[in-house]
Structure formats: C-alpha cells, structure tokens
C-alpha cells in the first residue's frame, strides 16, 4: 500500500489461529483466510513472511499454482543449489558469474528463445549488460509480447555509453581505477622525469573512461598531462607539438589516449587487427603513439595498456558504483513483479549539493544501440572541463589516497 503496488485482488493467508480476523488495505476491510495448499490457486504472486517450515511446506503448492514465490524466511538460503556465501561473493568478484557471449542473433533465434522460456514456464527475464545487451533485450521482449513473459534491462557497462541514463553501473569503478592508477603512475614519472608514458584507455567511440583519468590530479601540473578521447579527431602534428611542449615544461609526461582514436576522416589511427559484426579489435594505440614520440621527437617513451585489468579490478571498486549496481537490479525486479516489461532501469541525478540519484524506467526502444558519447561541454582541448570533473567525482566514491610531495 505504501509503494502503491499494483494489485488486482489481494488475498491474506495465515495460520488457523489468525483465520477470520480482518485487516484494512486501501480503505477496504479484508478477511484473513487459512493458509492451505488449495488457497494458492489463481494467485500470481505470493509474498511470504512465515517461519521456515511453513515456507517449505507451501512452496510446492505455490509452484504448482504457477505463482511467483517471494519468500522472506531463511528456508531456502542454505539450499545447496543456492549457497548464500557464494552469492555474497558476487559483490567482490569481477566479470559475470552467469557467463556471457557476443554471438550475433537473428529473428529466428529470438523466436526460439521465447518458445524455450514459455516451455520452461520462465516468466521473468532480466538482461544485464551494455548496448548490445539492451538491443537484445528489446528484440527478445518483442518476441515474448503477449506471452506473459516480462523482459527488463539492467544497465552495466564500464564504457558508460548507454543512452538515456545519467551513468551506467560499472563506470564508477573503472573511473576510480583510472584515476587511482594514473595518480600512482604520475608520481613514478615525476620522480624520474625523463620520458613520456602513453596509457591506452578502453572505449571505442566514447571517451568517458579516458576522461576519468583527469580525477587523478591533486595539483594542476599533475598527471595526466594530456587526454585524447575519441570524440576529438586526432591530429598527429598537434599531438607531437603538445607532447613536446609538456616534456619541455615537466620532463616526465603522462598521456591517456582512447583505444578508438581516429582522424578527421573517421578512420582509426591504427589499422584494426580484426573486425567482425559490431566487434572491432584495435591495434595498439598506445604503442603507436609512443613510437611516434621516439621517432619524431627523439624522446624516450613507453606505452601501457591496462585493457581488461581496468574492468576486472576489485581493489579499485567504487562503493557508490557497487551500491547503485545492486539498486538497479532491485529496481528491475520490482518493476517486473509489478507487471512492467520492455523497460530499462536508468539513473536520474537529483538537484542539490549532495550527490543523490533515483532510478526510473526508460522504454527499451529509446535505448537499443543508442550510443551516448561525451558532450562538447565536458571537453576542452586535450583535457576536460570543470563541469565533467564535478559530474564524475561523486561516482568514484571516497577520496583517492593522497601522495606524498617532498619537492
């Protein structure tokens, strides 16, 4: 009642001792019935708050009635098929425990998936992932329409490039990783300022991960000294001029460049190694740029490519990001149980000095393969604006460790 949960008809069940009593729901007086196996016929959703043995006794009858059973007891938490301690470890385990794929699907695949779901009486499908997953979510929901199967999208991508939402779960943690490791790298380079280091950041067409490195700075002269997101067409001569100027000023230079850098003609600055469907396997941008510095400027240079280390790091996990990832999952579950389908959980930032966000449901059609790149107001030359820093800072969680500075 407090949540305005959509209910067609509410049935109250309890023990023999409580049967016959009345409770009020939305101004209506309802009689409590005795809980027995036959009472669950015609019920769609059962919310249980009974003792363990009661939950175990009625679970088979609830399943037989075709209802969804949301149980608040601990009866099934120690079920060997659902080890609670393993579920808790998901919070501190990288990647996806469910597995994933990038297989290309066609209309027949989605039709067959809908048939399989129906045959196994699977009534809820929660799809967790990035742009490709949200596209698949929309297509599967269309194939399941009219079957009673509810399909919801849960955003998760470190690339932060899903449309509609303010940001995506996964991004806050990789942003923290980039900021923290670039701060550490910057101190190392400052201590022996004799070379240029080029770090390659993930993100084909969107520079969010590259830009997040800017949060490493404690002072204006700190690393990263130059940022090259893919939204800005790469010009080789400008890159060399800017790098040379920074090297003259600081000695040691840290550059962060996107894996998807391309020229004004839209072509990658490094020929892709392999391309299939939506997937492009780029050449080493950081290695290419470091070699340019050595050959053209005569300055010592090296490349670093964290790659999937950035998205697999638990040590740099943002607690804000982790909490929002859980909330996105809960919101999707609540929405599906309330009858929603064909929607993605999205985040909306609330006004005020303190960072606060709320979830809302976006029609999946507004999200499918829509790519959100960095807006112009977040970019400034070979760097980012204060506006981007203020937007990104709350997502990475607590302050980064401060570095000692003796000179």
mmCIF file of N, CA and C in Angstrom, residues 13-16 33-41 46-71 73 75-76:
data_model
loop_
_atom_site.group_PDB
_atom_site.id
_atom_site.type_symbol
_atom_site.label_atom_id
_atom_site.label_comp_id
_atom_site.label_asym_id
_atom_site.label_seq_id
_atom_site.Cartn_x
_atom_site.Cartn_y
_atom_site.Cartn_z
ATOM 1 N N UNK A 13 -3.469 -14.661 3.793
ATOM 2 C CA UNK A 13 -3.439 -16.027 4.313
ATOM 3 C C UNK A 13 -2.612 -16.078 5.584
ATOM 4 N N UNK A 14 -3.060 -16.890 6.535
ATOM 5 C CA UNK A 14 -2.335 -17.026 7.801
ATOM 6 C C UNK A 14 -2.688 -18.373 8.425
ATOM 7 N N UNK A 15 -2.236 -18.576 9.645
ATOM 8 C CA UNK A 15 -2.487 -19.839 10.350
ATOM 9 C C UNK A 15 -3.955 -19.953 10.751
ATOM 10 N N UNK A 16 -4.328 -21.140 11.186
ATOM 11 C CA UNK A 16 -5.708 -21.369 11.639
ATOM 12 C C UNK A 16 -6.074 -20.401 12.749
ATOM 13 N N UNK A 33 -7.750 -15.540 5.503
ATOM 14 C CA UNK A 33 -8.126 -16.935 5.252
ATOM 15 C C UNK A 33 -7.049 -17.870 5.794
ATOM 16 N N UNK A 34 -7.438 -19.113 6.017
ATOM 17 C CA UNK A 34 -6.466 -20.108 6.470
ATOM 18 C C UNK A 34 -5.556 -20.502 5.314
ATOM 19 N N UNK A 35 -4.270 -20.571 5.587
ATOM 20 C CA UNK A 35 -3.303 -20.951 4.562
ATOM 21 C C UNK A 35 -3.316 -22.471 4.383
ATOM 22 N N UNK A 36 -3.679 -22.916 3.195
ATOM 23 C CA UNK A 36 -3.614 -24.330 2.835
ATOM 24 C C UNK A 36 -3.315 -24.440 1.348
ATOM 25 N N UNK A 37 -2.942 -25.635 0.899
ATOM 26 C CA UNK A 37 -2.460 -25.807 -0.471
ATOM 27 C C UNK A 37 -3.436 -25.273 -1.513
ATOM 28 N N UNK A 38 -4.705 -25.475 -1.324
ATOM 29 C CA UNK A 38 -5.703 -25.071 -2.328
ATOM 30 C C UNK A 38 -5.887 -23.558 -2.400
ATOM 31 N N UNK A 39 -5.419 -22.825 -1.385
ATOM 32 C CA UNK A 39 -5.636 -21.377 -1.325
ATOM 33 C C UNK A 39 -4.829 -20.619 -2.370
ATOM 34 N N UNK A 40 -3.826 -21.268 -2.977
ATOM 35 C CA UNK A 40 -2.938 -20.562 -3.906
ATOM 36 C C UNK A 40 -3.395 -20.657 -5.365
ATOM 37 N N UNK A 41 -4.481 -21.352 -5.613
ATOM 38 C CA UNK A 41 -4.984 -21.457 -6.980
ATOM 39 C C UNK A 41 -5.442 -20.086 -7.485
ATOM 40 N N UNK A 46 3.037 -14.519 -4.605
ATOM 41 C CA UNK A 46 2.922 -14.799 -3.176
ATOM 42 C C UNK A 46 4.086 -14.141 -2.454
ATOM 43 N N UNK A 47 3.772 -13.270 -1.503
ATOM 44 C CA UNK A 47 4.786 -12.649 -0.657
ATOM 45 C C UNK A 47 4.743 -13.344 0.697
ATOM 46 N N UNK A 48 5.779 -14.096 0.994
ATOM 47 C CA UNK A 48 5.775 -14.912 2.211
ATOM 48 C C UNK A 48 6.589 -14.305 3.332
ATOM 49 N N UNK A 49 6.037 -14.343 4.556
ATOM 50 C CA UNK A 49 6.743 -13.864 5.744
ATOM 51 C C UNK A 49 6.408 -14.797 6.899
ATOM 52 N N UNK A 50 6.652 -16.094 6.668
ATOM 53 C CA UNK A 50 6.322 -17.107 7.666
ATOM 54 C C UNK A 50 7.591 -17.810 8.142
ATOM 55 N N UNK A 51 7.445 -18.745 9.069
ATOM 56 C CA UNK A 51 8.590 -19.499 9.556
ATOM 57 C C UNK A 51 9.085 -20.447 8.469
ATOM 58 N N UNK A 52 10.324 -20.916 8.644
ATOM 59 C CA UNK A 52 10.964 -21.736 7.622
ATOM 60 C C UNK A 52 10.147 -22.951 7.222
ATOM 61 N N UNK A 53 9.640 -23.687 8.219
ATOM 62 C CA UNK A 53 8.921 -24.920 7.895
ATOM 63 C C UNK A 53 7.620 -24.650 7.134
ATOM 64 N N UNK A 54 7.003 -23.492 7.404
ATOM 65 C CA UNK A 54 5.780 -23.120 6.692
ATOM 66 C C UNK A 54 6.107 -22.806 5.232
ATOM 67 N N UNK A 55 7.201 -22.054 5.014
ATOM 68 C CA UNK A 55 7.617 -21.731 3.662
ATOM 69 C C UNK A 55 7.928 -23.000 2.874
ATOM 70 N N UNK A 56 8.634 -23.941 3.512
ATOM 71 C CA UNK A 56 8.987 -25.193 2.839
ATOM 72 C C UNK A 56 7.748 -26.045 2.556
ATOM 73 N N UNK A 57 6.781 -25.984 3.438
ATOM 74 C CA UNK A 57 5.567 -26.788 3.260
ATOM 75 C C UNK A 57 4.751 -26.318 2.053
ATOM 76 N N UNK A 58 4.610 -24.986 1.901
ATOM 77 C CA UNK A 58 3.720 -24.464 0.869
ATOM 78 C C UNK A 58 4.411 -24.179 -0.468
ATOM 79 N N UNK A 59 5.736 -24.171 -0.496
ATOM 80 C CA UNK A 59 6.448 -23.849 -1.738
ATOM 81 C C UNK A 59 6.016 -24.735 -2.915
ATOM 82 N N UNK A 60 5.879 -26.071 -2.747
ATOM 83 C CA UNK A 60 5.455 -26.900 -3.884
ATOM 84 C C UNK A 60 4.073 -26.528 -4.412
ATOM 85 N N UNK A 61 3.128 -26.224 -3.515
ATOM 86 C CA UNK A 61 1.776 -25.860 -3.942
ATOM 87 C C UNK A 61 1.775 -24.520 -4.664
ATOM 88 N N UNK A 62 2.629 -23.601 -4.218
ATOM 89 C CA UNK A 62 2.725 -22.287 -4.866
ATOM 90 C C UNK A 62 3.282 -22.446 -6.274
ATOM 91 N N UNK A 63 4.320 -23.266 -6.404
ATOM 92 C CA UNK A 63 4.891 -23.509 -7.731
ATOM 93 C C UNK A 63 3.874 -24.194 -8.646
ATOM 94 N N UNK A 64 3.150 -25.176 -8.086
ATOM 95 C CA UNK A 64 2.151 -25.909 -8.879
ATOM 96 C C UNK A 64 1.037 -24.986 -9.366
ATOM 97 N N UNK A 65 0.744 -23.947 -8.601
ATOM 98 C CA UNK A 65 -0.302 -22.999 -8.981
ATOM 99 C C UNK A 65 0.186 -22.010 -10.050
ATOM 100 N N UNK A 66 1.510 -22.054 -10.343
ATOM 101 C CA UNK A 66 2.062 -21.149 -11.353
ATOM 102 C C UNK A 66 2.363 -19.772 -10.830
ATOM 103 N N UNK A 67 2.434 -19.639 -9.508
ATOM 104 C CA UNK A 67 2.682 -18.328 -8.908
ATOM 105 C C UNK A 67 4.170 -18.117 -8.654
ATOM 106 N N UNK A 68 4.562 -16.856 -8.546
ATOM 107 C CA UNK A 68 5.916 -16.483 -8.149
ATOM 108 C C UNK A 68 5.937 -16.362 -6.631
ATOM 109 N N UNK A 69 6.927 -17.005 -5.999
ATOM 110 C CA UNK A 69 7.012 -17.021 -4.539
ATOM 111 C C UNK A 69 8.219 -16.186 -4.105
ATOM 112 N N UNK A 70 7.944 -15.031 -3.481
ATOM 113 C CA UNK A 70 8.990 -14.196 -2.907
ATOM 114 C C UNK A 70 8.985 -14.437 -1.405
ATOM 115 N N UNK A 71 9.996 -15.171 -0.934
ATOM 116 C CA UNK A 71 9.998 -15.651 0.455
ATOM 117 C C UNK A 71 10.963 -14.849 1.307
ATOM 118 N N UNK A 73 11.706 -15.715 4.493
ATOM 119 C CA UNK A 73 12.323 -16.540 5.532
ATOM 120 C C UNK A 73 13.730 -16.933 5.096
ATOM 121 N N UNK A 75 14.469 -20.140 4.775
ATOM 122 C CA UNK A 75 14.281 -21.561 4.454
ATOM 123 C C UNK A 75 15.124 -22.019 3.283
ATOM 124 N N UNK A 76 15.296 -21.147 2.295
ATOM 125 C CA UNK A 76 15.977 -21.578 1.076
ATOM 126 C C UNK A 76 17.375 -20.971 0.940
#
